[in-house]
XYZ file of C-alpha atoms in Angstrom:
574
model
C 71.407 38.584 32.110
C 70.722 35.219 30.251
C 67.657 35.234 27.480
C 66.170 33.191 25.230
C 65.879 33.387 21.890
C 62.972 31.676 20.430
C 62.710 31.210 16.247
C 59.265 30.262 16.349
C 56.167 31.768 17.842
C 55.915 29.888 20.709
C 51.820 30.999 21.348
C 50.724 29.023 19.317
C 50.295 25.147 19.908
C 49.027 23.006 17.111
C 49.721 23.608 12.866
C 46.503 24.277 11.959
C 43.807 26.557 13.465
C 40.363 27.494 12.270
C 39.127 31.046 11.947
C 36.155 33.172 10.702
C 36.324 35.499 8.090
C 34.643 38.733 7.302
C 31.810 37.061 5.333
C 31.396 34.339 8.431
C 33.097 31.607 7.361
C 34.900 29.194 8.990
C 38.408 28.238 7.414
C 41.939 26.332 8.456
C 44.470 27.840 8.044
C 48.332 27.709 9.359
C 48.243 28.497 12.660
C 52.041 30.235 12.240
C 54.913 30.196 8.885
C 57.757 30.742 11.571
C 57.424 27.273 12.934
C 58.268 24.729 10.281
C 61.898 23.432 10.852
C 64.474 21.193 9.320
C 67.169 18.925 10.645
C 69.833 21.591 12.338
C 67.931 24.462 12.374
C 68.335 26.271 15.262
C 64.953 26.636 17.361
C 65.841 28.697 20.403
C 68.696 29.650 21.826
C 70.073 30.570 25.210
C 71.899 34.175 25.712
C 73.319 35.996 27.599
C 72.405 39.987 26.926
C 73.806 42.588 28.287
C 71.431 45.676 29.840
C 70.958 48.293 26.969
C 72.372 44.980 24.262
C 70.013 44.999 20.939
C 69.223 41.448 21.301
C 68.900 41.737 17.069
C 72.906 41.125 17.540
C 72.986 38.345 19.163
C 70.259 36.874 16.155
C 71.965 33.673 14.012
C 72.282 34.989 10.285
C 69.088 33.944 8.559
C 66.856 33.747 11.011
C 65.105 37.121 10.378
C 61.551 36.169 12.752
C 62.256 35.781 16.305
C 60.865 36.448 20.271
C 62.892 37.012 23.263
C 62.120 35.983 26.895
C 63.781 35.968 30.117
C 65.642 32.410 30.790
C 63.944 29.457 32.267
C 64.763 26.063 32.397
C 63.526 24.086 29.064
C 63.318 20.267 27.969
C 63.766 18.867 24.327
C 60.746 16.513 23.437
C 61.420 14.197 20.682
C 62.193 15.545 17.506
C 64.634 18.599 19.534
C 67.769 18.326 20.831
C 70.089 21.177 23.212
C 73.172 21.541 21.522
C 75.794 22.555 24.627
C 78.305 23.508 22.169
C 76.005 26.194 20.535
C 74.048 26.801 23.670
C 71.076 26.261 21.431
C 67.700 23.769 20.874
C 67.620 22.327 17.247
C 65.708 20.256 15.288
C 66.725 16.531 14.138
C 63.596 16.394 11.683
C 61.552 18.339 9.659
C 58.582 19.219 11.293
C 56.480 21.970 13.534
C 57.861 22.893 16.470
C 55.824 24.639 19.681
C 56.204 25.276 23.244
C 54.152 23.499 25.941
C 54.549 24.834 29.401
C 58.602 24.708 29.774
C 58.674 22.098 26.996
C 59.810 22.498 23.308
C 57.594 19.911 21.443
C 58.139 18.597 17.533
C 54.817 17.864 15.640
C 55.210 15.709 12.952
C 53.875 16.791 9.354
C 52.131 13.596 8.918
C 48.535 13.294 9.198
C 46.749 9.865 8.266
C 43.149 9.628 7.282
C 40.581 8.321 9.988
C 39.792 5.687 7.804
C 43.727 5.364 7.505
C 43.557 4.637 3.793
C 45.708 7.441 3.337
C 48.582 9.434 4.524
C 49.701 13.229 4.076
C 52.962 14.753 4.878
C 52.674 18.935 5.163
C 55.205 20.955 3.980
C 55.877 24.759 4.117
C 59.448 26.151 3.509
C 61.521 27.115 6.779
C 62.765 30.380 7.352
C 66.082 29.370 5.498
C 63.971 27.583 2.738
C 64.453 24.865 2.786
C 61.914 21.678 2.496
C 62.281 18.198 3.239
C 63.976 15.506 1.276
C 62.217 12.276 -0.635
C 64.984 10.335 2.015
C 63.622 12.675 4.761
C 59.851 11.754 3.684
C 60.695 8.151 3.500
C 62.374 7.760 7.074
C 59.675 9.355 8.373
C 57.154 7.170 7.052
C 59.186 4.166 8.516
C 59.499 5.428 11.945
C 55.829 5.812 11.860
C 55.412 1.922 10.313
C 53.641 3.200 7.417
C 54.618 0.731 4.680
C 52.435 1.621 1.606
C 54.334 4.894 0.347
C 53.574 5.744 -2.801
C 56.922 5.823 -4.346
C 60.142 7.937 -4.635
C 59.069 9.203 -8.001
C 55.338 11.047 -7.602
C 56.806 12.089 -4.051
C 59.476 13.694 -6.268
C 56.577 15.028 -8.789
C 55.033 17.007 -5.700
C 58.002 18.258 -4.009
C 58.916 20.308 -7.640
C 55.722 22.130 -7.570
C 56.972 23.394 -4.154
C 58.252 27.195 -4.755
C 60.361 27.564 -1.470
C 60.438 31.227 -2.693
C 56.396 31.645 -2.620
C 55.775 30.337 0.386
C 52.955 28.089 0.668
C 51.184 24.932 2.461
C 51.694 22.059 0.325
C 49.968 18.259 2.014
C 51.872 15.881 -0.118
C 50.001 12.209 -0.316
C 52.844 9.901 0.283
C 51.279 6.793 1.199
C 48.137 5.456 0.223
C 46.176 2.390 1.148
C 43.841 0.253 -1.132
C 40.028 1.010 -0.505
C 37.941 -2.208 0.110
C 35.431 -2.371 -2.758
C 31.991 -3.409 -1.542
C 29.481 -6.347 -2.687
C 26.335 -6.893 -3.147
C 24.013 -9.631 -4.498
C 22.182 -9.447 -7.267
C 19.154 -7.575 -7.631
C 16.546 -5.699 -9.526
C 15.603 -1.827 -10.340
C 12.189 -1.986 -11.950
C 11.508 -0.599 -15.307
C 7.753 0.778 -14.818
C 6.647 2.482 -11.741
C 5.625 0.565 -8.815
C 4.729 3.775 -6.767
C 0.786 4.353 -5.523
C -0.959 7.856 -6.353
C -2.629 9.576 -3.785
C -5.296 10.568 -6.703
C -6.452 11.186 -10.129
C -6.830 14.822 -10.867
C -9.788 15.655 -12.576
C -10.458 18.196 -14.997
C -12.072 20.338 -12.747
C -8.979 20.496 -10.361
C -10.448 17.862 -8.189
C -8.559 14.713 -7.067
C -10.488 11.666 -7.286
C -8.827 9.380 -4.359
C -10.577 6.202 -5.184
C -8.320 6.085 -8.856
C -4.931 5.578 -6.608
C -3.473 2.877 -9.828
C -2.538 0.044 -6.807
C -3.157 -2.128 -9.675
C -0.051 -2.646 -12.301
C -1.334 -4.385 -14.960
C 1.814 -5.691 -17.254
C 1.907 -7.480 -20.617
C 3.443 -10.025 -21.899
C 7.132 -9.191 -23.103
C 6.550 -5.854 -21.720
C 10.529 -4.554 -19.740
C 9.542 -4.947 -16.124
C 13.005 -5.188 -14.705
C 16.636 -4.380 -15.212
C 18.818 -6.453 -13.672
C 21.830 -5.256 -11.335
C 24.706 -8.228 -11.160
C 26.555 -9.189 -8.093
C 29.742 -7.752 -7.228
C 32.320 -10.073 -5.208
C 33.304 -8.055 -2.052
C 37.561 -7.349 -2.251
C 39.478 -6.218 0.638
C 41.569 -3.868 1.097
C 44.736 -2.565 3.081
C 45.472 0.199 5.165
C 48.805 2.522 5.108
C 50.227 0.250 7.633
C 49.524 -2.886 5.754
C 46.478 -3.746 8.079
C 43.340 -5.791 6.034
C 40.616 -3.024 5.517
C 37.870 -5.691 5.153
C 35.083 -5.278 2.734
C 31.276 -5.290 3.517
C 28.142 -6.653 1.758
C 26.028 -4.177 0.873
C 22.174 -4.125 1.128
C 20.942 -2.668 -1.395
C 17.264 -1.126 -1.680
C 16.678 -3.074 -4.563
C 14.137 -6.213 -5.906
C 14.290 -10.216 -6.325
C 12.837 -11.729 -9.134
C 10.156 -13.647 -8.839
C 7.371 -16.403 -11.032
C 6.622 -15.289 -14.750
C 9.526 -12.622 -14.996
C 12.062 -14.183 -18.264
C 14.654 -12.844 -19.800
C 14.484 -10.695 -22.336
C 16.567 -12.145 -25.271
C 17.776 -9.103 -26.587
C 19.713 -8.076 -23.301
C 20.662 -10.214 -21.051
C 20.107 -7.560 -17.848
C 16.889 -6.934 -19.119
C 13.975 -9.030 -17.923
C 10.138 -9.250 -19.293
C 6.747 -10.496 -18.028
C 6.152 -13.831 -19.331
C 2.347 -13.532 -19.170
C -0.001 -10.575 -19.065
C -1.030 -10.138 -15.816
C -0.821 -7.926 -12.579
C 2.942 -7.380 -11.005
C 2.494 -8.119 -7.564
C 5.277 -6.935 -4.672
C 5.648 -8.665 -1.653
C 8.978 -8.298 0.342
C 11.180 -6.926 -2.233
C 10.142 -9.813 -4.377
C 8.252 -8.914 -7.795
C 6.149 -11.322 -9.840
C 3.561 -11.133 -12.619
C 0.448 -12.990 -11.721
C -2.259 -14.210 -13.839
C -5.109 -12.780 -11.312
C -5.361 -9.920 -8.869
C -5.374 -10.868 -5.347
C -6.866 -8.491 -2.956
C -5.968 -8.903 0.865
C -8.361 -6.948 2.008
C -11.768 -4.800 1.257
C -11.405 -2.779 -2.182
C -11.219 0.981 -0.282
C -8.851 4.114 -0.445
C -6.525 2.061 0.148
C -6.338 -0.018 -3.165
C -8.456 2.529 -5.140
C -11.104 1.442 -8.370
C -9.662 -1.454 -9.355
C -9.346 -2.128 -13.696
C -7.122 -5.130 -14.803
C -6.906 -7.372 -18.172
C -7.307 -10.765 -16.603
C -9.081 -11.854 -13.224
C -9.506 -10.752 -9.667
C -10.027 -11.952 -6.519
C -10.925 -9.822 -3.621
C -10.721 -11.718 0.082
C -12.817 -8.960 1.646
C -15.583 -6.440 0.356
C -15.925 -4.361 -2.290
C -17.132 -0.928 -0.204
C -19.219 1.880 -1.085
C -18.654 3.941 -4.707
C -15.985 2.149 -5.677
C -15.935 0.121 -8.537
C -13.904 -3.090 -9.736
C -13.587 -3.911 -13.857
C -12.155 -6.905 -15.522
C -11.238 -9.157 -18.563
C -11.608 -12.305 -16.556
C -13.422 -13.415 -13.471
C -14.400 -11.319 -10.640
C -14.518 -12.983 -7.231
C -15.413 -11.205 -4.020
C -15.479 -13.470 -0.452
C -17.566 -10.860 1.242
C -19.906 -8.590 -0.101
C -20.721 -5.953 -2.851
C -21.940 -2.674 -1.093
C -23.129 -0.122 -3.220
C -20.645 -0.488 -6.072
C -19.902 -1.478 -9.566
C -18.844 -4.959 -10.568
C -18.096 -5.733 -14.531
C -16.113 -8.683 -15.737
C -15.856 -10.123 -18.988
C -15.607 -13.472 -17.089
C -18.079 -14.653 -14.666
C -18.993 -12.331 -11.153
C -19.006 -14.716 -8.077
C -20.039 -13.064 -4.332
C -19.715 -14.910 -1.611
C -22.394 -13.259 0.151
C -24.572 -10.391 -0.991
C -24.928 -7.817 -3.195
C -26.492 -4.976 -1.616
C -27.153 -1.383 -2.275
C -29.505 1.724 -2.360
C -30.181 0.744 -6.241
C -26.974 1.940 -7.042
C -24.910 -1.781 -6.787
C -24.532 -3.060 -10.231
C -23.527 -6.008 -11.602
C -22.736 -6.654 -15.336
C -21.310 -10.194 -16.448
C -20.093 -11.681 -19.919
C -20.651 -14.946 -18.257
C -22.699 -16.643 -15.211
C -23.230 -14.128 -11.913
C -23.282 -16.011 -8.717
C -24.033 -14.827 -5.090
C -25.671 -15.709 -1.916
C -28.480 -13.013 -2.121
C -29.146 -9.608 -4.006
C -30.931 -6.759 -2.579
C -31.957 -3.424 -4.386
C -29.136 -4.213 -7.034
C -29.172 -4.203 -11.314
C -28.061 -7.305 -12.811
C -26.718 -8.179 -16.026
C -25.595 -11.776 -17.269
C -24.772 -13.472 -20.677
C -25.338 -16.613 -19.173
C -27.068 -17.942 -15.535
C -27.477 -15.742 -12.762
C -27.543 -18.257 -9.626
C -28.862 -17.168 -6.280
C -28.610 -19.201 -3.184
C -31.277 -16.921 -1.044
C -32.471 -13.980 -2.171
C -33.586 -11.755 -5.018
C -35.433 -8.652 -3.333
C -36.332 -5.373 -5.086
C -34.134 -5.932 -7.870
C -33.795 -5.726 -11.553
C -32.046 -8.660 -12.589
C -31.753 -10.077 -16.705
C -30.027 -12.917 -17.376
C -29.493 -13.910 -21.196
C -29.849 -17.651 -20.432
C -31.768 -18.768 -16.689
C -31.985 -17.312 -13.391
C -32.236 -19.686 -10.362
C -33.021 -18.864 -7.001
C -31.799 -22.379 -5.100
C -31.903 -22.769 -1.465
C -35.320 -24.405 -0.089
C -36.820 -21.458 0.674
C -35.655 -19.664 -1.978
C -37.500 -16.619 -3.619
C -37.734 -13.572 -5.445
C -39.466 -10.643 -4.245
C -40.493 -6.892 -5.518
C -38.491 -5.507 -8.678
C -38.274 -7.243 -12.218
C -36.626 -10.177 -13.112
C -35.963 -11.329 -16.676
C -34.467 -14.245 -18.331
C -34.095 -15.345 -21.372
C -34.937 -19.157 -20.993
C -36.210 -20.194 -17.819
C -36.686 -18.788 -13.922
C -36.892 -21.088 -11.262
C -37.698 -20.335 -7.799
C -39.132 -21.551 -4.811
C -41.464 -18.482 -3.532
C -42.176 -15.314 -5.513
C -43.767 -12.777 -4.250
C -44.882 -11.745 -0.396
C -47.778 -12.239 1.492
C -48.683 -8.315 1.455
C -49.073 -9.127 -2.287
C -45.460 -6.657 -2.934
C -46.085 -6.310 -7.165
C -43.100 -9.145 -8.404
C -42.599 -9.195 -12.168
C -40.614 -11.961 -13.879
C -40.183 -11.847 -17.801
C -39.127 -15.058 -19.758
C -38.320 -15.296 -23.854
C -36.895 -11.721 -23.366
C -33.433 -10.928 -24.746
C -32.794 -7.542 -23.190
C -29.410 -7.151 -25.275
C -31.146 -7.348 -28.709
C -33.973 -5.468 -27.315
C -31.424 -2.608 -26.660
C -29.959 -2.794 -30.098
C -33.720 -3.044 -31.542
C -34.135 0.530 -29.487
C -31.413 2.170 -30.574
C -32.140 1.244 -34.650
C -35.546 2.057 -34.078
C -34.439 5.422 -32.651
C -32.423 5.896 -35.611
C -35.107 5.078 -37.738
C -37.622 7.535 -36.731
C -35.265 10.454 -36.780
C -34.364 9.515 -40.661
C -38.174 9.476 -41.617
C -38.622 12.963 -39.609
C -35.272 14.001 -42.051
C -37.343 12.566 -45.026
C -40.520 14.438 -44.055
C -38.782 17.511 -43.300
C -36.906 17.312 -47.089
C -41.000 16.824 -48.577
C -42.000 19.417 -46.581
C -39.599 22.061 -48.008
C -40.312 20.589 -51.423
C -43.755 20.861 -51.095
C -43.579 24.833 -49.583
C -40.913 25.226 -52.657
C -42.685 23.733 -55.333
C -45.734 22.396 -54.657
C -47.244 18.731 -55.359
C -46.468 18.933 -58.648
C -42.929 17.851 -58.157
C -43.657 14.060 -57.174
C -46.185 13.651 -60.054
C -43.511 13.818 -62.381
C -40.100 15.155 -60.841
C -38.230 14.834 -64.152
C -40.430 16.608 -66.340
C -41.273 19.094 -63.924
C -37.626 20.211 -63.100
C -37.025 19.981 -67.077
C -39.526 23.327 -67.101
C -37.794 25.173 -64.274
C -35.743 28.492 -64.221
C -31.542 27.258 -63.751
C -31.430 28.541 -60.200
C -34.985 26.517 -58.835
C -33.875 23.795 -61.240
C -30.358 23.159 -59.084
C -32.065 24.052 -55.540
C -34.442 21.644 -56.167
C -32.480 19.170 -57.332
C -29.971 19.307 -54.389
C -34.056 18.381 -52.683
C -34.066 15.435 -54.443
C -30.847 14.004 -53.623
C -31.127 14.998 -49.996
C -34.636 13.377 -50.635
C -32.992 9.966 -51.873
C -30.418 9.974 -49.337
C -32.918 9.839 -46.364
C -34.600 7.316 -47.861
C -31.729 5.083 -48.862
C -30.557 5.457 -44.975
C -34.110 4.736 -43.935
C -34.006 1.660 -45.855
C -31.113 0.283 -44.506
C -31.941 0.881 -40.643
C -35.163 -0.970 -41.692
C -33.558 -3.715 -43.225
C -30.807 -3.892 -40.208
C -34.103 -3.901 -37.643
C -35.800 -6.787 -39.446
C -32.233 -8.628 -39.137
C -32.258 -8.034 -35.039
C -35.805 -9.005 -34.958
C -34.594 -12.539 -36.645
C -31.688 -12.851 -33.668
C -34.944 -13.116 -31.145
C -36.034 -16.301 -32.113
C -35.619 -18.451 -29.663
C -34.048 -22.237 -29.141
C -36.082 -23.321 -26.831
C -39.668 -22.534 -25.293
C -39.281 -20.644 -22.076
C -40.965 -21.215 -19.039
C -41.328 -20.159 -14.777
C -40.856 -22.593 -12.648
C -42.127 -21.835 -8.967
C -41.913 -24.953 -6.558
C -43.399 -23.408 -3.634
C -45.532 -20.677 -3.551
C -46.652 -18.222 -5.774
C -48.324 -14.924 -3.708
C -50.853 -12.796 -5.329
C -49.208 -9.819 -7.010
C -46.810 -11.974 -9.096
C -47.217 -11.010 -12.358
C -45.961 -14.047 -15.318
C -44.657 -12.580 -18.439
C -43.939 -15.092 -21.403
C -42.812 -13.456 -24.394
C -45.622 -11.652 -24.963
C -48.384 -13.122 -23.018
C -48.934 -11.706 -19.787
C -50.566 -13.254 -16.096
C -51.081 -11.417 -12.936
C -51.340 -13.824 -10.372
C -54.440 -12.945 -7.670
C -54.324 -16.100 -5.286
C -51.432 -18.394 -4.066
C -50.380 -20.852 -7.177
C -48.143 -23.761 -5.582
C -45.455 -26.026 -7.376
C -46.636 -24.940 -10.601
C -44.529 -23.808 -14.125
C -46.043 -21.157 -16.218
C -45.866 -21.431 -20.180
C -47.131 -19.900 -23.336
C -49.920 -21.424 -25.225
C -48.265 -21.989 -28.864
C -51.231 -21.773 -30.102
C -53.651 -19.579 -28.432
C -50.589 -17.151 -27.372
C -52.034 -17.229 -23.686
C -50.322 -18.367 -20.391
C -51.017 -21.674 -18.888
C -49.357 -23.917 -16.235
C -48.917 -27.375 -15.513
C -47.308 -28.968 -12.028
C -43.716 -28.032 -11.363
C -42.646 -31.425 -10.677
């Protein structure tokens, strides 16, 4: 009865198969070792076997693995051939034979890469060990029009690590593409951190979400940016010669923008050219000389603090507080919060607040109106409206200059001259305006003066001990009477004494520094308040140190000290 005789395990259909192991893993491996093949090798043959026969005799020496099954009609796929002189299917190429349905199939041992840049030829000894030739490698590569082998000599370098006696998978790279290398343009990392915090944390554990550091505030030759040249995209080639094409990359990265130089040390490091505030808009980074805010100052752009000037094209909201070295400028309004600039303050429109909006100028403060704010100015404070229920000082003039103009409730203080057009309200609301007051030397003045009383409570505390110690005898004649005392009272009351003279020598100079303030009050010019309109019962006129509560309507008058009598008198406004 005929047979075949199959040398390959002819269940299984493809080289590689994946399995789990015990621990769960999924792994390749070779689906079978009885199915590589070389040129000639016998792959099945046909028999005929006798009932009873031990088909082991009719096996072909050296082929020690192999099934049998009852005859059928096969066909030889490419890579197999039927030998009618042997009666038997062999292979004309290495490679992996299997058995599809009544067909004996060759798969090749080449695998190319999806991205084709590379090509792989497997290799496992056959049963009669042997292993494929550099020549056999080669023709295959040609009959599969792969044209960028990698050479006779490192396919030689693999094939002698092969052990045919060790059995093993070997993937031998035997052609190889070239990868396309990638471009860019050039662009920019940045050297200081351009990333918004949620918060400050304080030290109580608290986060503070109005201190969110939206504001980078660079200096001049400080390393804002490194500098990432372009690379020129270059193509590449595929194992069958085809153009693998190169792509511009985009890269997450920055363009330079105005007053960012190079650094002159290293030419892929760049510096601010000014100081200023580094500003990001699309990718592009520049250093600007002033802070422009697009918006209200809120959580969203947190406190704002920068060396140099800022302009805000909204509001400046509730409890939060902007600080500069220049100018402060603010379209909208000043709700409730803090304003200090070493520059001049300018609001659009009002100032208002539940006394808690405060203003505090080097220079002039400008807005439309102020209402229940503090205001503090080295030079003119100029209101187009409204001054109600504030407390305003200005170290130069206040003016108040729309036509109906005026100042009601609170205090308001200038150094030179206040000019208004109404002060004061019907319902007689108390409105007190100061002139030939310098507020700022008056605070220094307090302080010394504070300074000064607690040295001459030190120096009457020092007599007082003295006195309990040693009576009044020791300031009628301190060195004769310490010349008669015992060694111990002689050095305690001598270390009196110097505390004594040490009080007093402090004292002196605190005096002497207050006498030197007093001399910075003296003024350039005489100061006066000018009120063109009306003037409403419950004004009260301070002039240096003369004081007038108004108690009936003055009109288009301007109030001035007597230099002489040291009283207040007026004469027409105009």
């Amino acid at each position: 009865m005929k047979k075949i005789l199959f040398y390959f395990d002819h269940t299984v259909t493809k080289i590689f198969v994946e399995k789990v192991n015990e621990e769960g893993e999924k792994k390749v491996v070779l689906s079978s070792p009885n199915n590589f093949v070389y040129t000639g090798e016998i792959v099945a043959r046909i028999i005929d076997l006798v009932e009873g026969e031990d088909p082991a005799s009719k096996a072909d020496p050296g082929y020690g693995y192999y099934n049998i099954v009852d005859f059928r009609s096969l066909r030889a796929d490419t890579g197999i051939f039927f030998d009618e002189a042997s009666n038997a299917y062999k292979a004309s190429e290495y490679g992996f034979v299997v058995l599809d349905g009544n067909t004996i199939k060759w798969l090749s041992p080449i695998t190319v890469t999806k991205d084709k840049l590379k090509a792989y030829y497997t290799v496992y000894p056959t049963k009669l060990k042997r292993i494929p030739s550099v020549k056999d490698i080669e023709e295959t590569l040609h009959s599969y029009r792969i044209i960028t082998g990698v050479g006779e000599k490192r396919i030689l370098e693999q094939l002698g690590g092969i052990n045919i006696n060790t059995p093993k998978v070997t993937r031998l790279l035997v052609a190889e593409g070239r990868e396309p290398v990638s471009g860019h343009e050039e662009y920019y990392l940045p050297l200081v951190s351009v990333e918004k915090k949620a918060g400050e944390i304080l030290s109580d554990g608290r986060i503070n979400f109005k201190e969110t550091g939206s504001i980078i505030q660079v200096y001049k030759d400080q390393e804002i940016l490194k500098k990432i040249p372009a690379v020129k995209p270059s193509d590449g080639f595929n194992v069958y010669g085809d153009k693998a094409p190169a792509e511009i990359v985009e890269h997450n990265g920055f363009k330079k923008g105005p007053n960012i130089v190079q650094s002159g040390k290293d030419e892929l490091i760049y510096c601010s050219a000014i100081d200023g505030c580094m500003e990001i808009v699309k990718k592009v980074v520049s250093v600007l000389e002033i802070v422009v805010i697009n918006g209200d100052v809120n959580y969203d752009t947190g406190n704002i603090k920068f060396n140099g000037s800022v302009r805000i094209n909204g509001s400046v909201l509730p409890g939060f507080s902007v600080v500069a070295s220049g100018d402060v400028i603010i379209e909208k309004n000043v709700d409730d919060a803090y304003i200090e600039a070493d520059g001049d303050i300018i609001v659009k429109m009002g100032a208002v607040g539940k006394e808690s909006v405060k203003l505090v100028s080097n220079g002039k403060v400008t807005a439309k109106y102020l209402l229940n704010a503090r205001v503090e100015a080295a030079d003119e404070i100029i209101v187009e409206d409204s001054i109600i229920n504030c407390n305003v000082f200005s170290n130069n003039k206040i003016s108040v200059v729309a036509k109906h103009g005026k100042i009601i409730g609170g205090v308001t203080t200038a150094l030179y001259d206040i000019i208004v057009n109404v002060t004061g309200a019907i319902n007689e609301t108390e409105t007190v305006l100061n002139v030939g007051r310098n507020l700022y030397i008056e605070k220094e003045l307090d302080e010394v003066r504070l300074e000064i009383n607690k040295w001459r409570e030190a120096v009457t505390e020092v007599m007082r001990k003295m006195k309990v110690s040693f009576g009044e005898a020791v300031f009628e004649n301190p060195k004769d009477f310490i010349s008669r005392l015992p060694s111990v009272k002689k050095r305690n009351c001598l270390l009196l004494l110097k505390e004594l003279s040490d009080s007093n020598r402090e004292l002196k100079r605190l005096t002497e520094n207050a006498k030197e303030i007093q001399g910075k009050l003296k003024l350039e010019r005489e100061p006066g308040i000018t009120i063109k309109n009306k003037a409403y019962p419950g004004t009260v006129i301070n002039v240096k140190k003369s004081i007038k509560k108004i108690d009936k309507v003055f009109e288009n008058v301007k109030f001035y000290e007597d230099p002489e009598e040291k009283i207040i008198r007026f004469t027409p406004a105009s």
